[in-house]
Short mmCIF file of C-alpha atoms in Angstrom, two decimals:
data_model
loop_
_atom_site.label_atom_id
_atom_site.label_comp_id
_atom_site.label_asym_id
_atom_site.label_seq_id
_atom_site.Cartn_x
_atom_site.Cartn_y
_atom_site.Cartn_z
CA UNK A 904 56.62 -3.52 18.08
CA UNK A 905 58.71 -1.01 16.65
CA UNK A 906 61.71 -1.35 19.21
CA UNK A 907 61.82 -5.09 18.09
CA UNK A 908 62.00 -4.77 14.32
CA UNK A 909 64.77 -2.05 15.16
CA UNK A 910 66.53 -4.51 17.38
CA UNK A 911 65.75 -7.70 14.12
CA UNK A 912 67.28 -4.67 11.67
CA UNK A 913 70.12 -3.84 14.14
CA UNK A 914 71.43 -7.48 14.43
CA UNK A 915 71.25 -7.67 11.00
CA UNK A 916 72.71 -5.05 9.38
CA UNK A 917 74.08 -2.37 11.91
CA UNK A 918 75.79 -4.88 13.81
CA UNK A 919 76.16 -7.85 12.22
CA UNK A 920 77.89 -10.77 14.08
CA UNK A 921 80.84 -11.14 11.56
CA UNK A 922 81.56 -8.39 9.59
CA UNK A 923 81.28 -5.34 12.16
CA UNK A 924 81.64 -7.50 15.49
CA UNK A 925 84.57 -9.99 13.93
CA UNK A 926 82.43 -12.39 16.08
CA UNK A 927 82.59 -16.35 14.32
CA UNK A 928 85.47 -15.42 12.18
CA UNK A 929 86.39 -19.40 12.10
CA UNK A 930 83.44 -20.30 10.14
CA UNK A 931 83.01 -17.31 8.25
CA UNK A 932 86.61 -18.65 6.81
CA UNK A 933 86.22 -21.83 6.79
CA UNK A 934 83.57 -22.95 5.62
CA UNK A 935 82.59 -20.03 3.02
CA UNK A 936 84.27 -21.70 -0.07
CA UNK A 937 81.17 -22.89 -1.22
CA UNK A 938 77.47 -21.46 -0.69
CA UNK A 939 75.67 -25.31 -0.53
CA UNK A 940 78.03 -25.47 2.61
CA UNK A 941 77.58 -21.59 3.88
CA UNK A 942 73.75 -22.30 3.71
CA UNK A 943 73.82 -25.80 5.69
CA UNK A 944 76.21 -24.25 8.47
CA UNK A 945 73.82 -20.54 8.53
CA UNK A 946 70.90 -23.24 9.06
CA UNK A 947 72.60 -24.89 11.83
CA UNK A 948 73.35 -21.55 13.33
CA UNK A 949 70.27 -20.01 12.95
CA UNK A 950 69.08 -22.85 15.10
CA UNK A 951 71.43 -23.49 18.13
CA UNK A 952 72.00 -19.60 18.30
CA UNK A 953 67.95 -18.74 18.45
CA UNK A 954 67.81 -21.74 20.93
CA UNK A 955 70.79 -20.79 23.15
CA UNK A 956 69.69 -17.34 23.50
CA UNK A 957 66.42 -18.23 24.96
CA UNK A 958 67.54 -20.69 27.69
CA UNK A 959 70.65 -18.70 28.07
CA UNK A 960 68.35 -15.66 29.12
CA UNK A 961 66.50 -17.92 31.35
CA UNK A 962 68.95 -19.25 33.28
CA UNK A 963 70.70 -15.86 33.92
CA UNK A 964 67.15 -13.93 34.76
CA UNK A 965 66.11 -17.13 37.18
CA UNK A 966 69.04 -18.33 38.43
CA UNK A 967 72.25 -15.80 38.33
CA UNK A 968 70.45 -12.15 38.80
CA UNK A 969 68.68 -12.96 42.07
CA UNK A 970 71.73 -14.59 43.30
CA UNK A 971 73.69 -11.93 42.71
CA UNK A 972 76.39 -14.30 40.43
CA UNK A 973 76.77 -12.51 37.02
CA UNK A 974 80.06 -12.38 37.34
CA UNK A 975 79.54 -16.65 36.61
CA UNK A 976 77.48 -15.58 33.15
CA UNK A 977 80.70 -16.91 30.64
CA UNK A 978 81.61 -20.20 32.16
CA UNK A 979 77.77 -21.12 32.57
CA UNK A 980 76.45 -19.90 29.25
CA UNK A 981 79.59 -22.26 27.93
CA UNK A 982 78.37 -25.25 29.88
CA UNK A 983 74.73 -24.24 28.68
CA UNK A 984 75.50 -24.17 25.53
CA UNK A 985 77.73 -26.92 25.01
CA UNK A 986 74.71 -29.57 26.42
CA UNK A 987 72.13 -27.83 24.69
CA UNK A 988 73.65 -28.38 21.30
CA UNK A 989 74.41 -32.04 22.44
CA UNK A 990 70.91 -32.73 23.65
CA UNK A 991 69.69 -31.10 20.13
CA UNK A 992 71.92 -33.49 18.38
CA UNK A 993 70.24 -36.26 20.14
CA UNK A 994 66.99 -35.25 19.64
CA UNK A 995 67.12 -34.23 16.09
CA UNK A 996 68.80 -37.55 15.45
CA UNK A 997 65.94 -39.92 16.72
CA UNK A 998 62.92 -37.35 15.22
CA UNK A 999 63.80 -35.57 12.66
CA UNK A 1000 66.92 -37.66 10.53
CA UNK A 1001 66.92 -35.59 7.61
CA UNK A 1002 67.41 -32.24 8.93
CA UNK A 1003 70.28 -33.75 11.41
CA UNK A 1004 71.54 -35.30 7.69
CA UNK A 1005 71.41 -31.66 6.47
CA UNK A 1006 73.22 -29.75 9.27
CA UNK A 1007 75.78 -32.88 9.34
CA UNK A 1008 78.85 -31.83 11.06
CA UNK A 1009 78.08 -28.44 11.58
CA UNK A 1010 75.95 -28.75 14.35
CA UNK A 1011 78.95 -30.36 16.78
CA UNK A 1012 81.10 -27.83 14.99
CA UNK A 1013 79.10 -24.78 16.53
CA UNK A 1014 79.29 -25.92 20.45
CA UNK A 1015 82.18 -23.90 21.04
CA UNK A 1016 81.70 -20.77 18.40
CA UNK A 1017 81.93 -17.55 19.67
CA UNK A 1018 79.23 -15.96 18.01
CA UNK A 1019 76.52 -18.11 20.35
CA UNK A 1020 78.23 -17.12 23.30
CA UNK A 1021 78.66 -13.35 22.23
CA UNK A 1022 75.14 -13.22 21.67
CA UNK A 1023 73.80 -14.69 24.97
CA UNK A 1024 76.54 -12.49 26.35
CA UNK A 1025 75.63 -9.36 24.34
CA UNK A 1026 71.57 -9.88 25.60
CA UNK A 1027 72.59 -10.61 29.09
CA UNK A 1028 74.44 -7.45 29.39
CA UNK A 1029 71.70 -5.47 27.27
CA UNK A 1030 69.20 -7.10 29.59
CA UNK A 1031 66.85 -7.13 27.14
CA UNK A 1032 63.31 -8.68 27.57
CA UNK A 1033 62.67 -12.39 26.82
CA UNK A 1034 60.83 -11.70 23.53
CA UNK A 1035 64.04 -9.25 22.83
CA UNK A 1036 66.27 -11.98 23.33
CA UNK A 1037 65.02 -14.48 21.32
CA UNK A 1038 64.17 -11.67 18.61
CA UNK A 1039 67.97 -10.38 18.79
CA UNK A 1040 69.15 -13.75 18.95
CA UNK A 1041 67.60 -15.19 15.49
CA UNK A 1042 68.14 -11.86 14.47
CA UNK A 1043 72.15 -11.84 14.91
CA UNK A 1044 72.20 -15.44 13.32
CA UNK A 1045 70.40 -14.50 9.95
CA UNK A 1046 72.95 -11.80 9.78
CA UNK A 1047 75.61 -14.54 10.06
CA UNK A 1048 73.91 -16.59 7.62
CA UNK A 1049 73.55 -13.26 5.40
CA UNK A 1050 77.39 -12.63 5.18
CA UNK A 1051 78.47 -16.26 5.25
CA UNK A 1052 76.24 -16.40 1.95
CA UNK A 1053 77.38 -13.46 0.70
CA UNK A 1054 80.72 -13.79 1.01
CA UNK A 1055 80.94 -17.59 -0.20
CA UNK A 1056 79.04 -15.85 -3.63
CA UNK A 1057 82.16 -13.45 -3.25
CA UNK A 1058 84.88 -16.47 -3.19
CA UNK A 1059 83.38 -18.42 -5.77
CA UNK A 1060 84.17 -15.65 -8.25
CA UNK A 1061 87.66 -15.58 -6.54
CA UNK A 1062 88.16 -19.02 -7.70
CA UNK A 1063 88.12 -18.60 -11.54
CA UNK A 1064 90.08 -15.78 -11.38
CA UNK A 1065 94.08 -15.03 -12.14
CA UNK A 1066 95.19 -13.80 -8.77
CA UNK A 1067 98.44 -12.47 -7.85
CA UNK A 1068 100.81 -15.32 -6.76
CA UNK A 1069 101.65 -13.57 -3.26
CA UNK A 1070 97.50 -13.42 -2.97
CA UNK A 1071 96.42 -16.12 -3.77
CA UNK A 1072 94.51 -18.22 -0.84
CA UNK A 1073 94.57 -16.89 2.70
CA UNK A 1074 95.46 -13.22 1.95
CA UNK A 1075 92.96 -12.14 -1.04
CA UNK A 1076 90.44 -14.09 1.53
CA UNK A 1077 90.46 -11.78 3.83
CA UNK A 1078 90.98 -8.78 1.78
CA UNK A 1079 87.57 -9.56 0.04
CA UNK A 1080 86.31 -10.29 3.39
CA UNK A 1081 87.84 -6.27 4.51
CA UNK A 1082 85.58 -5.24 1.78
CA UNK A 1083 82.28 -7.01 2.34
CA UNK A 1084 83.03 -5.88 5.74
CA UNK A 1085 83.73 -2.03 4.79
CA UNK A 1086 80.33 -2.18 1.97
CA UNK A 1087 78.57 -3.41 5.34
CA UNK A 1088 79.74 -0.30 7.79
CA UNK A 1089 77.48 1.58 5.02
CA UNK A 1090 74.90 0.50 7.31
CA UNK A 1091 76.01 2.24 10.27
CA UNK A 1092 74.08 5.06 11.04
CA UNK A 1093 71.07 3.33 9.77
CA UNK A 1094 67.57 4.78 11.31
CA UNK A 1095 69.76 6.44 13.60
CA UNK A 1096 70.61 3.75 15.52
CA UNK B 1107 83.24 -19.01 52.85
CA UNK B 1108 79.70 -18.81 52.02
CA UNK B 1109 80.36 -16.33 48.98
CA UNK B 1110 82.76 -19.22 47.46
CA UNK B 1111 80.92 -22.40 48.28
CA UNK B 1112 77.52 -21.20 46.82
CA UNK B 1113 78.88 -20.50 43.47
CA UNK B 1114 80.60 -23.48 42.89
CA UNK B 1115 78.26 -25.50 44.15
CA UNK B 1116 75.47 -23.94 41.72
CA UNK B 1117 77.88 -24.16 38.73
CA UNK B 1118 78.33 -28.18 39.87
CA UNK B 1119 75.24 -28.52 40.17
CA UNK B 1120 74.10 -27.11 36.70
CA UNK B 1121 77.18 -29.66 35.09
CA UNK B 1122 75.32 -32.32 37.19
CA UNK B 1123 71.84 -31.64 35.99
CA UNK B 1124 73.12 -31.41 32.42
CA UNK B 1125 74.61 -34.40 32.69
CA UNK B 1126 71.88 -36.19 33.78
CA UNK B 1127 69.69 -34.97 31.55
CA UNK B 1128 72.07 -35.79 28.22
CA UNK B 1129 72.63 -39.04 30.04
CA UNK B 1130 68.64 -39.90 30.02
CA UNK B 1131 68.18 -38.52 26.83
CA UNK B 1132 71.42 -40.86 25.11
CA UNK B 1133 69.12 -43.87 26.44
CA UNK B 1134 65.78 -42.93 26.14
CA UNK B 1135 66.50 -41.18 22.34
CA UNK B 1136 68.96 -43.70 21.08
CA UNK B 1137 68.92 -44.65 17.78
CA UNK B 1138 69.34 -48.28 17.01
CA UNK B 1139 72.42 -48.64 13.84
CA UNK B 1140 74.52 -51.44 12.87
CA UNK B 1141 77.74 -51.54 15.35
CA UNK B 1142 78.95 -52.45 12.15
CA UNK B 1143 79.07 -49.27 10.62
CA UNK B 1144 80.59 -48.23 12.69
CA UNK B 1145 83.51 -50.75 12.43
CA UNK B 1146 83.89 -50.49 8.77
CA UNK B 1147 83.84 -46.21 9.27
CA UNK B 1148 86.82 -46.87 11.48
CA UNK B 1149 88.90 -48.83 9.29
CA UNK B 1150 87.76 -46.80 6.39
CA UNK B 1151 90.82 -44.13 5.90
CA UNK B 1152 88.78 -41.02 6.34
CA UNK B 1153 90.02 -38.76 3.67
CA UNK B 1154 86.28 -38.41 2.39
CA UNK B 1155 87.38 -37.95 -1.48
CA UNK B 1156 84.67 -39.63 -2.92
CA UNK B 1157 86.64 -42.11 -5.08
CA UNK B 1158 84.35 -45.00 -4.56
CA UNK B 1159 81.13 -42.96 -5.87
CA UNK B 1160 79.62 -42.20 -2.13
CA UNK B 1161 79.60 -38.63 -0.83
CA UNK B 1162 82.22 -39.12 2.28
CA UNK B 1163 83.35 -42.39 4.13
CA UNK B 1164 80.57 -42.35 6.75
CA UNK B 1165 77.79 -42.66 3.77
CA UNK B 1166 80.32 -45.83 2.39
CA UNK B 1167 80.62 -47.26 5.75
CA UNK B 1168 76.35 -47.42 5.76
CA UNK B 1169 76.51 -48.77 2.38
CA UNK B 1170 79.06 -51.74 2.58
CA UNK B 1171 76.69 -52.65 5.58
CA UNK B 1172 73.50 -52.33 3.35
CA UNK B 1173 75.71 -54.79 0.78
CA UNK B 1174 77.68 -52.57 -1.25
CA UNK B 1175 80.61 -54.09 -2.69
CA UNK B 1176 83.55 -53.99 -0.29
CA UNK B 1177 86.71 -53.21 -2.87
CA UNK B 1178 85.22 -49.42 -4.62
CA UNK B 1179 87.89 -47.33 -2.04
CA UNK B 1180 91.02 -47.29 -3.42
CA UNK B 1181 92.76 -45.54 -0.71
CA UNK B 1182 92.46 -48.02 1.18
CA UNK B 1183 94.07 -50.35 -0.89
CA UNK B 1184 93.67 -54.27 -0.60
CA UNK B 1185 94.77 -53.92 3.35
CA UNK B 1186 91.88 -52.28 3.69
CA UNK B 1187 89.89 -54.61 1.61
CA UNK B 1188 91.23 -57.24 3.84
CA UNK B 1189 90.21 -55.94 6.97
CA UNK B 1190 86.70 -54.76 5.77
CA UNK B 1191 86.24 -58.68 4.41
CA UNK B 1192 87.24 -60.11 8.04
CA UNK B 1193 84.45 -57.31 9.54
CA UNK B 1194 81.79 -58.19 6.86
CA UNK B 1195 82.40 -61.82 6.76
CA UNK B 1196 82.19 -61.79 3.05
CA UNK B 1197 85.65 -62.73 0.76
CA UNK B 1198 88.54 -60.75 -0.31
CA UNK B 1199 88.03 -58.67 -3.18
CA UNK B 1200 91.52 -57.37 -2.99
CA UNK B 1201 92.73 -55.60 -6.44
CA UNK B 1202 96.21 -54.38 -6.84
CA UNK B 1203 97.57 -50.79 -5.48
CA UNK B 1204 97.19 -48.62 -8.23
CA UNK B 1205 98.96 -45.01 -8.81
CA UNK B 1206 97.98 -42.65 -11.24
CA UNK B 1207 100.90 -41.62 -13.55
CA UNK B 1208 101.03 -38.25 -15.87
CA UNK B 1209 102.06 -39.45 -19.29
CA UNK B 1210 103.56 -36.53 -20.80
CA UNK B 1211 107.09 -34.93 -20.26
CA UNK B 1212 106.54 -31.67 -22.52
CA UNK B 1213 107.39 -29.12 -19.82
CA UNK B 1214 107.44 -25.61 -21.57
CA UNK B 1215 110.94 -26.41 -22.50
CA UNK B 1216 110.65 -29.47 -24.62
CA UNK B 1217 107.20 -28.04 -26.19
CA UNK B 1218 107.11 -25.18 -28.60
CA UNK B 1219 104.26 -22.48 -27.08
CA UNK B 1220 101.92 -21.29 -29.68
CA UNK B 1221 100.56 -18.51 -28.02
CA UNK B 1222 100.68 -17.32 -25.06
CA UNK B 1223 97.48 -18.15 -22.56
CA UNK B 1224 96.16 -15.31 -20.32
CA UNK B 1225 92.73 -16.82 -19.36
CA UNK B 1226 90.99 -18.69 -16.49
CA UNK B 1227 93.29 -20.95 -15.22
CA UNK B 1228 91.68 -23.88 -15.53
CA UNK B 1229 93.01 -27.04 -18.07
CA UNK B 1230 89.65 -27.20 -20.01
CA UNK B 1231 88.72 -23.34 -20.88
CA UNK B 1232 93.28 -23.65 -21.97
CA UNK B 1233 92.57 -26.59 -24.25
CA UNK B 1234 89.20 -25.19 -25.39
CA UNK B 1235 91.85 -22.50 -27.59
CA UNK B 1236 93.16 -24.64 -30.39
CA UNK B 1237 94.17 -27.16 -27.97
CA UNK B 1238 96.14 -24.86 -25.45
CA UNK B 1239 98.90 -23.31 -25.67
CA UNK B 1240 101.98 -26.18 -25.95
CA UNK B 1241 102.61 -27.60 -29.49
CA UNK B 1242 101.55 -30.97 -28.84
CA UNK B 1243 97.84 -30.89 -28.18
CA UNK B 1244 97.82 -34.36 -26.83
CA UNK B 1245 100.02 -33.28 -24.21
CA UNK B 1246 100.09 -31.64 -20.62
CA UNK B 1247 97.91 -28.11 -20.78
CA UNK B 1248 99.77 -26.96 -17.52
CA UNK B 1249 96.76 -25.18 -15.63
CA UNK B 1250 96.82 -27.07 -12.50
CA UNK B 1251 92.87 -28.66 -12.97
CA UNK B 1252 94.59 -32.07 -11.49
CA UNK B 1253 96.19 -30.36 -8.95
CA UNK B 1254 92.68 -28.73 -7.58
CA UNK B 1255 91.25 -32.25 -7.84
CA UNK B 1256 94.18 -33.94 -6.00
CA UNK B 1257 92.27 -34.02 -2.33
CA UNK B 1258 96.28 -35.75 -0.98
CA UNK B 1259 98.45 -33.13 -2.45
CA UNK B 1260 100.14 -35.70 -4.42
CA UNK B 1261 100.38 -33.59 -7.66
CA UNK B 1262 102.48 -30.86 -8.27
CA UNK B 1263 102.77 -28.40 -12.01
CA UNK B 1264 106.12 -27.66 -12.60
CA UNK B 1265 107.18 -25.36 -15.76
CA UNK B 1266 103.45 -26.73 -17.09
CA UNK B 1267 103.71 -30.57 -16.64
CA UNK B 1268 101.97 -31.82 -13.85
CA UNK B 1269 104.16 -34.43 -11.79
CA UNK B 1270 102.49 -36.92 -9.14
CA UNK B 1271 103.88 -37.77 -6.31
CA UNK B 1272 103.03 -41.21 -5.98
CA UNK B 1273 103.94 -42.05 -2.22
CA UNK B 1274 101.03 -39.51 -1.68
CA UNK B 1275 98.96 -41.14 -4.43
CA UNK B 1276 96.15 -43.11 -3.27
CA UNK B 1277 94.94 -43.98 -6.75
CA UNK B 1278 91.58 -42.79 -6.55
CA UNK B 1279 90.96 -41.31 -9.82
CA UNK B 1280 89.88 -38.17 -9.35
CA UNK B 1281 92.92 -36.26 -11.53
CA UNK B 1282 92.11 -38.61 -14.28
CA UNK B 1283 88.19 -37.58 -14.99
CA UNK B 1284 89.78 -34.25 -14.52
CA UNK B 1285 92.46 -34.05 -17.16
CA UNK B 1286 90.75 -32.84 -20.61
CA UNK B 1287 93.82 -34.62 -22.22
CA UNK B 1288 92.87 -38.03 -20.65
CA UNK B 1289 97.14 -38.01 -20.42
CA UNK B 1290 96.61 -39.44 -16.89
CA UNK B 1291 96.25 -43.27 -16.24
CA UNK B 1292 96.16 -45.29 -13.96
CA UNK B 1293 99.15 -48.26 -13.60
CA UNK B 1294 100.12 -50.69 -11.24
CA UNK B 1295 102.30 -49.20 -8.12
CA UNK B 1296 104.73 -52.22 -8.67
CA UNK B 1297 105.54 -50.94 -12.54
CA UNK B 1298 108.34 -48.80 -12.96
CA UNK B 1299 108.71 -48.21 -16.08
CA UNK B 1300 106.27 -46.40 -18.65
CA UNK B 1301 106.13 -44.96 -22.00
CA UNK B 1302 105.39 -41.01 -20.41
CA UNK B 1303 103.89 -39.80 -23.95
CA UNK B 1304 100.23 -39.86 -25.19
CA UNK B 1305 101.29 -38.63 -28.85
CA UNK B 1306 99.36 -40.01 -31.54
CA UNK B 1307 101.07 -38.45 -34.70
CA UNK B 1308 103.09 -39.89 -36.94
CA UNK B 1309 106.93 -39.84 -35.55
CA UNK B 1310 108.18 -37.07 -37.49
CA UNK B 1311 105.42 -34.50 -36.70
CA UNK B 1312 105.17 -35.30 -32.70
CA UNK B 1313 109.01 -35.69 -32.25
CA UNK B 1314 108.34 -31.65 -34.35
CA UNK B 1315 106.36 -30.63 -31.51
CA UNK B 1316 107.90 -32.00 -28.67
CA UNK B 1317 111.26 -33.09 -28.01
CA UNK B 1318 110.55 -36.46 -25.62
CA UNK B 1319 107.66 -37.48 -27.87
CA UNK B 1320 107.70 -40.90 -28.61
CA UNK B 1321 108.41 -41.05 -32.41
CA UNK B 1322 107.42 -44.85 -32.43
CA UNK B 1323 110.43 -45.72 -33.60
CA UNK B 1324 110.05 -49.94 -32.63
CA UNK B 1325 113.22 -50.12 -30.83
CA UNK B 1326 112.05 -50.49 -27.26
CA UNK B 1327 109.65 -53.57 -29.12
CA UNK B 1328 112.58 -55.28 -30.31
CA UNK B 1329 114.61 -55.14 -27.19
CA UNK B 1330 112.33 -55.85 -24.61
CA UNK B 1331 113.01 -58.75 -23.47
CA UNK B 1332 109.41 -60.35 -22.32
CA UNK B 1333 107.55 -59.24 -25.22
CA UNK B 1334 105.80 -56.57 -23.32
CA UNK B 1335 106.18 -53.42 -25.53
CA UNK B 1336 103.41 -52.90 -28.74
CA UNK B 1337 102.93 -50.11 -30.41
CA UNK B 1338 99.45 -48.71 -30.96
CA UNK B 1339 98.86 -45.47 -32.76
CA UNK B 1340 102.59 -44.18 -33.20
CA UNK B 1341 103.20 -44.73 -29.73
CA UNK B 1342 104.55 -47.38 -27.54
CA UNK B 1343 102.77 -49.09 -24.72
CA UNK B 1344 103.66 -51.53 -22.37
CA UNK B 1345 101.93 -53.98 -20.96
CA UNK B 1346 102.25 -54.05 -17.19
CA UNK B 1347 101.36 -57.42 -16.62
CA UNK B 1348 103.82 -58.61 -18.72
CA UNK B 1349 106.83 -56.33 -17.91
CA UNK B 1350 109.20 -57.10 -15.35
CA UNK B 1351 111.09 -53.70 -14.59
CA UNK B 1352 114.34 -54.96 -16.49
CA UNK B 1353 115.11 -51.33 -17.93
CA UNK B 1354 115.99 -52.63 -21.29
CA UNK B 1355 114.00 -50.26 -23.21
CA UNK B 1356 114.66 -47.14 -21.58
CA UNK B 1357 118.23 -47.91 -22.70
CA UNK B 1358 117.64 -47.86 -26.34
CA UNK B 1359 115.15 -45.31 -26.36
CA UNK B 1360 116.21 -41.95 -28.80
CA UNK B 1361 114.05 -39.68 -27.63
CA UNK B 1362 113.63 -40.43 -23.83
CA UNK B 1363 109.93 -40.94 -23.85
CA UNK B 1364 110.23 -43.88 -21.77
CA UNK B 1365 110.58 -42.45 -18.10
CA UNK B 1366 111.86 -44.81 -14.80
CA UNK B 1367 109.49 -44.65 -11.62
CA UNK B 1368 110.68 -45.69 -8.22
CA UNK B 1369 108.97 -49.11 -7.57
CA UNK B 1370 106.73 -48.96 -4.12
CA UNK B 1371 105.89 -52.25 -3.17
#
């Protein structure tokens, strides 16, 4: 029990996805500038990325480690992940219209981000346990969520404010996004860990 | 040989099973919509600005379908009124192409400043201080509020007069609930000529604060040739149904408040 609130705390806040792994940058950028849009794409994360993990870790306990084929584990997780997130979208579609409303085009969006592949990477090469994996993968994706959220808070406030002319857009973006990431290495060390 | 085929024959494989499973699952989950949805969402232009009132094209597309009326985008323009009416079956709404034009010319230059403005840059919290910071509080504040509305890029501030660029203006509105001024209005593309001054003082005091105010001096009335000129509140405005892009009044006009567009269509 205690090894998998460590790993939930770890994924969080040790290592989280985008701010000490630089995993997902793309949406972390993109689509931070405003936090109704940070939440809807952190939902649609949490999702696919708790989801991929599982049947990522089941395909390469089943199917690659007894056939000796890890060297396969990137170009399969891909294909994995891509149809998983397609048959999701199908799903949610017929049964559940509102929530495939809410997560809109960020669901599609997410097939190819590298933070669901780095995480059914990261568990493969771990080899952690199947309740690990799922736990570390929901885990790493609330972390996501956590700085997408923060940050879009962070450029919100950047938007009513008189920035430098040589700063303003891309550059004081990712200087803010520097700092969230250093106030976030305060974690390091955390427990130990 | 063995080491190579197994591989790709298990990677094929999982592509094949995938595919057969999304395959089943487009048919068996498929959800039943109007195939002409999404017609109208592909002749809809796609910029998702919200003009006509729905959040995004694809929610516009479902309501046309569900009977909305087919003429609220005004990106499209009537071409795209035309084509929606031939996919709806219903008849041509078509309006006219519409630009929005700024109508002010009190760049920093021609404007005393009062004070100078060190705040949020935003038009509203500016004009909020005794009317911002240019001597003419009717005209441009210069903040750029229209700009971050603009979802084309059509409008650029310049030396604190905000300038469209109307090949890039679709006419959808969005600068003009913006503007605390209300200086921006909407005209027909085909005019090109309008009275670029929203000052409603007397002549002497707004020709004081700005130099291209429009002192409402009558002469433009007199000389224009179809009638088409009026003034209402010390300031001239022209009537763009009636006006005929002949140029006469810019001509006589003394203070140059009368500014020449290029003509699109």
């Amino acid at each position: 029990m205690r090894e998998i609130v460590l790993i939930a705390i770890t994924a969080i806040f040790v290592e989280n996805f985008v701010l000490s792994k630089f995993l997902g940058i793309c949406p972390f950028l993109g689509v931070s500038k405003k936090t109704s849009t940070a939440v809807g794409m952190g939902g649609a994360i949490i999702f696919v990325i708790t989801i991929s993990s599982t049947v990522t870790w089941v395909i390469n306990e089943y199917l690659l480690i007894p056939n000796d084929l890890t060297y396969l584990q990137t170009i399969v997780f891909i294909l994995v992940i891509a149809a998983l997130v397609q048959l999701v979208e199908t799903v949610m579609k017929k049964f559940m219209p509102p929530l495939y409303r809410a997560l809109g085009i960020y669901l599609p969006l997410i097939t190819t981000n590298c933070a669901v592949l780095g995480s059914a990477l990261l568990i493969a090469e771990r080899k952690y346990t199947f309740l690990q994996a799922v736990v570390f993968g929901f885990s790493a994706a609330v972390g996501f969520t956590l700085a997408l959220v923060l940050f879009s808070g962070v450029r919100e406030r950047i938007e009513t404010n008189d920035i430098p002319v040589a700063f303003r857009g891309l550059p004081i973006t990712l200087v803010a996004a520097a700092l969230v990431s250093v106030a976030f290495f305060g974690f390091q060390g955390l427990f130990g860990i | 040989m063995e080491t190579v085929l197994f591989p790709v024959a298990l990677v094929s494989g999982l592509g094949l099973i995938f595919g057969l499973i999304l395959s089943y699952a487009s048919v068996k989950f498929e959800v039943k919509v109007d195939d002409r949805i999404a017609k109208v969402r592909e002749a809809l232009p796609g910029a998702n600005c919200g003009a006509c009132g729905f959040s995004g094209c694809d929610n516009y597309a479902e309501a046309i379908v569900n009977g909305a009326e087919i003429n609220r985008c005004p990106v499209g323009g009537p071409e795209l009124v035309a084509k929606l009416s031939d996919i709806m079956g219903v008849e041509n709404q078509a309006g006219e192409k519409m630009v929005a034009r700024v109508m002010c010319q009190g760049s920093w230059d021609k404007v005393n400043i009062k004070f100078d403005y060190d705040g949020i840059m935003d038009c509203r919290s500016a004009a909020s201080m005794s009317g911002g910071p240019s001597s003419c509080v009717y005209g441009c504040v210069g903040m750029g509020s229209c700009k971050k509305a603009c979802a084309f890029g059509a409008i650029t501030v310049e030396n604190g007069l905000a300038r469209i660029d109307e090949t890039k203006c679709t006419g959808c509105g969005k600068c003009i609930a913006e503007c605390p001024k209300l200086i921006i209005k909407l005209v027909p593309a085909r005019s090109g000529y309008s009275v670029a001054c929203s000052n409603e003082e007397k002549g002497a005091v707004a020709r004081k604060n700005c130099k291209v105010a429009c002192i409402a001096c009558g002469k433009c009335v007199k000389t224009c040739p179809k009638e088409a000129i009026t003034i209402v509140n010390f300031k001239a405005v022209i009537d763009t149904a009636k006006c005929e892009n002949c140029g006469e009044c810019i001509k006589v006009c003394p203070t140059g408040a009368i500014a020449k567009y290029t003509v699109l269509m």
